[in-house]
Short mmCIF file of C-alpha atoms in Angstrom, two decimals:
data_model
loop_
_atom_site.label_atom_id
_atom_site.label_comp_id
_atom_site.label_asym_id
_atom_site.label_seq_id
_atom_site.Cartn_x
_atom_site.Cartn_y
_atom_site.Cartn_z
CA MET A 143 -45.47 10.55 18.50
CA PRO A 144 -43.40 7.37 18.99
CA ALA A 145 -40.53 6.99 21.42
CA VAL A 146 -37.69 7.75 19.01
CA VAL A 147 -34.97 9.79 20.76
CA SER A 148 -32.98 9.85 23.96
CA PRO A 149 -34.33 12.26 26.58
CA HIS A 150 -31.25 14.48 26.13
CA LEU A 151 -31.66 14.79 22.35
CA GLY A 152 -35.43 15.22 22.69
CA HIS A 153 -34.88 18.11 25.09
CA GLY A 154 -32.52 19.75 22.60
CA LEU A 155 -35.31 19.85 20.01
CA ARG A 156 -37.90 21.52 22.29
CA SER A 157 -37.78 24.80 20.37
CA ARG A 158 -38.39 23.08 17.00
CA VAL A 159 -40.76 20.14 17.62
CA THR A 160 -43.90 19.66 19.71
CA ALA A 161 -45.18 16.14 20.36
CA VAL A 162 -48.74 15.60 21.56
CA VAL A 163 -49.72 12.48 23.50
CA CYS A 164 -53.29 11.48 24.33
CA ALA A 165 -54.04 9.64 27.60
CA HIS A 166 -52.32 6.27 28.03
CA ASP A 167 -51.35 5.93 24.37
CA PHE A 168 -49.07 2.89 24.07
CA VAL A 169 -46.93 4.14 21.17
CA PRO A 170 -45.00 6.97 22.91
CA ARG A 171 -44.03 4.52 25.64
CA PHE A 172 -43.02 1.57 23.47
CA SER A 173 -39.26 1.13 23.10
CA LEU A 174 -36.71 -1.62 23.64
CA CYS A 175 -36.03 -0.26 27.14
CA SER A 176 -39.71 -0.19 28.18
CA SER A 177 -40.20 -3.70 26.75
CA MET A 178 -37.21 -4.98 28.74
CA ARG A 179 -38.49 -3.32 31.92
CA PHE A 180 -41.91 -4.93 31.39
CA ARG A 181 -40.32 -8.34 30.72
CA ASP A 182 -38.17 -8.06 33.87
CA ALA A 183 -41.19 -7.10 35.98
CA ALA A 184 -43.18 -10.05 34.64
CA LEU A 185 -40.29 -12.42 35.33
CA ARG A 186 -39.95 -11.14 38.92
CA LEU A 187 -43.64 -11.88 39.50
CA TRP A 188 -43.33 -15.29 37.81
CA ARG A 189 -40.35 -16.25 40.01
CA ARG A 190 -42.41 -15.52 43.15
CA PRO A 191 -45.65 -17.43 42.58
CA GLY A 192 -48.45 -16.19 44.76
CA ALA A 193 -46.59 -13.08 45.97
CA ALA A 194 -48.90 -10.61 44.20
CA ALA A 195 -52.04 -12.52 45.23
CA ALA A 196 -50.86 -12.73 48.86
CA LEU A 197 -50.09 -9.01 48.88
CA LEU A 198 -53.52 -8.08 47.52
CA GLU A 199 -55.26 -10.54 49.88
CA ALA A 200 -53.47 -9.02 52.88
CA HIS A 201 -54.79 -5.58 51.96
CA GLN A 202 -58.32 -6.88 51.34
CA THR A 203 -58.26 -8.44 54.83
CA THR A 204 -57.22 -5.07 56.27
CA ASP A 205 -60.13 -3.43 54.44
CA ARG A 206 -62.62 -5.90 55.93
CA GLU A 207 -61.34 -5.11 59.41
CA GLY A 208 -62.41 -1.48 59.09
CA SER A 209 -59.32 0.30 57.78
CA GLY A 210 -59.69 2.84 54.99
CA ALA A 211 -60.16 0.99 51.72
CA GLU A 212 -58.68 3.77 49.60
CA GLU A 213 -55.43 4.04 51.61
CA SER A 214 -55.13 0.26 51.72
CA ALA A 215 -55.49 0.06 47.94
CA ARG A 216 -52.79 2.72 47.49
CA GLU A 217 -50.45 0.84 49.82
CA ALA A 218 -51.08 -2.43 47.94
CA ALA A 219 -50.30 -0.67 44.65
CA ARG A 220 -47.04 0.74 46.08
CA GLU A 221 -45.94 -2.67 47.38
CA LEU A 222 -46.88 -4.36 44.10
CA GLU A 223 -44.88 -1.76 42.19
CA VAL A 224 -41.81 -2.46 44.37
CA LEU A 225 -42.30 -6.19 43.80
CA MET A 226 -42.52 -5.68 40.01
CA ARG A 227 -39.67 -3.19 39.66
CA GLY A 228 -37.11 -4.96 41.81
CA GLU A 229 -33.65 -3.51 42.31
CA ALA A 230 -32.17 -3.72 38.80
CA GLY A 231 -34.87 -1.86 36.86
CA ASP A 232 -32.74 1.05 35.64
CA GLY A 233 -29.40 -0.59 34.84
CA LEU A 234 -30.48 -1.80 31.40
CA VAL A 235 -28.27 -1.92 28.34
CA ALA A 236 -30.99 -0.33 26.20
CA GLY A 237 -31.32 3.40 26.74
CA ALA A 238 -34.66 5.01 27.47
CA LEU A 239 -36.41 6.60 24.51
CA CYS A 240 -39.19 9.16 24.50
CA PRO A 241 -41.16 11.39 22.12
CA LEU A 242 -38.98 14.18 20.78
CA GLY A 243 -39.15 17.90 21.46
CA ARG A 244 -41.62 19.66 23.69
CA VAL A 245 -44.15 17.06 24.85
CA LEU A 246 -47.76 17.91 25.66
CA TRP A 247 -49.93 15.28 27.36
CA ALA A 248 -53.71 15.17 27.68
CA PRO A 249 -54.87 13.04 30.65
CA PRO A 250 -57.59 10.44 30.00
CA THR A 251 -61.07 11.87 29.62
CA GLY A 252 -62.83 12.20 32.94
CA CYS A 253 -59.61 12.57 34.96
CA GLY A 254 -59.90 16.33 35.14
CA GLY A 255 -57.30 18.84 34.15
CA GLY A 256 -56.30 19.97 30.73
CA VAL A 257 -53.27 19.52 28.54
CA VAL A 258 -49.98 19.71 30.46
CA GLU A 259 -46.38 20.02 29.36
CA VAL A 260 -44.27 17.04 30.40
CA GLU A 261 -41.02 18.25 31.94
CA GLU A 262 -39.18 14.90 31.90
CA PRO A 263 -40.57 12.76 29.05
CA GLY A 264 -37.79 10.19 29.55
CA LYS A 265 -39.21 9.35 32.98
CA PHE A 266 -42.88 10.01 32.26
CA PHE A 267 -43.03 7.69 29.22
CA ARG A 268 -40.47 5.14 30.49
CA ASP A 269 -42.87 2.28 31.28
CA LEU A 270 -45.60 0.59 29.31
CA PRO A 271 -49.08 1.27 30.70
CA LEU A 272 -50.94 -1.67 32.15
CA GLY A 273 -54.65 -1.88 31.60
CA SER A 274 -57.20 -3.00 29.09
CA THR A 275 -56.31 -2.87 25.41
CA LYS A 276 -58.99 -0.21 25.04
CA ASP A 277 -57.10 2.03 27.49
CA ILE A 278 -53.69 1.68 25.81
CA PHE A 279 -54.41 1.22 22.10
CA GLU A 280 -57.62 3.19 21.51
CA PRO A 281 -56.11 6.59 22.42
CA HIS A 282 -53.65 6.16 19.52
CA LEU A 283 -56.43 6.16 16.91
CA PRO A 284 -56.33 9.39 14.85
CA GLN A 285 -59.99 10.20 15.46
CA ASN A 286 -59.37 10.25 19.22
CA TYR A 287 -56.54 12.76 18.82
CA ALA A 288 -58.79 14.83 16.54
CA ALA A 289 -61.57 14.76 19.13
CA ARG A 290 -59.24 15.83 21.96
CA PHE A 291 -57.14 18.42 20.13
CA GLY A 292 -58.90 19.29 16.88
CA GLY A 293 -61.93 21.18 18.06
CA GLY A 294 -64.17 18.19 18.64
CA ALA A 295 -63.94 16.46 15.29
CA GLY A 296 -65.30 13.35 17.01
CA PRO A 297 -64.99 9.72 16.02
CA VAL A 298 -65.07 8.68 12.40
CA PRO A 299 -68.38 6.97 11.56
CA ALA A 300 -68.20 3.28 10.69
CA ALA A 301 -68.41 2.35 7.01
CA ALA A 302 -71.70 0.94 5.76
CA PRO A 303 -71.71 -2.90 5.43
#
């Protein structure tokens, strides 16, 4: 389900429409607002050359000195997120869009947990996911939705050459 309505209007349609989102599917998150937020984050990193690398290097040094690697990685991720988001991340002209109605989300396979209802889709689907193209585009393929929600239909076999 694409990001097509404001969070307020989407909430008003909860009793009539159910949207289903699989893993880190790119489409429900893609809107003018999310694109602008991504652009702004990239520009903040570009304007501070070496800031992200220095931040990650500082945490790797801490890890080598015996600190907990997992906590250090979480702290690096938090600081990098602050660096990317900056102060003006929410004052955009473009309004946030999200899937309409009641939104159900299935976490990526292997992450545990089942399908959950998203209480605030406007916040949950506000930003574009970062990761490999396989992680953000592959979940959108119909056969992946069928495999997750359609009783194990599985992937569609490739056509013969």
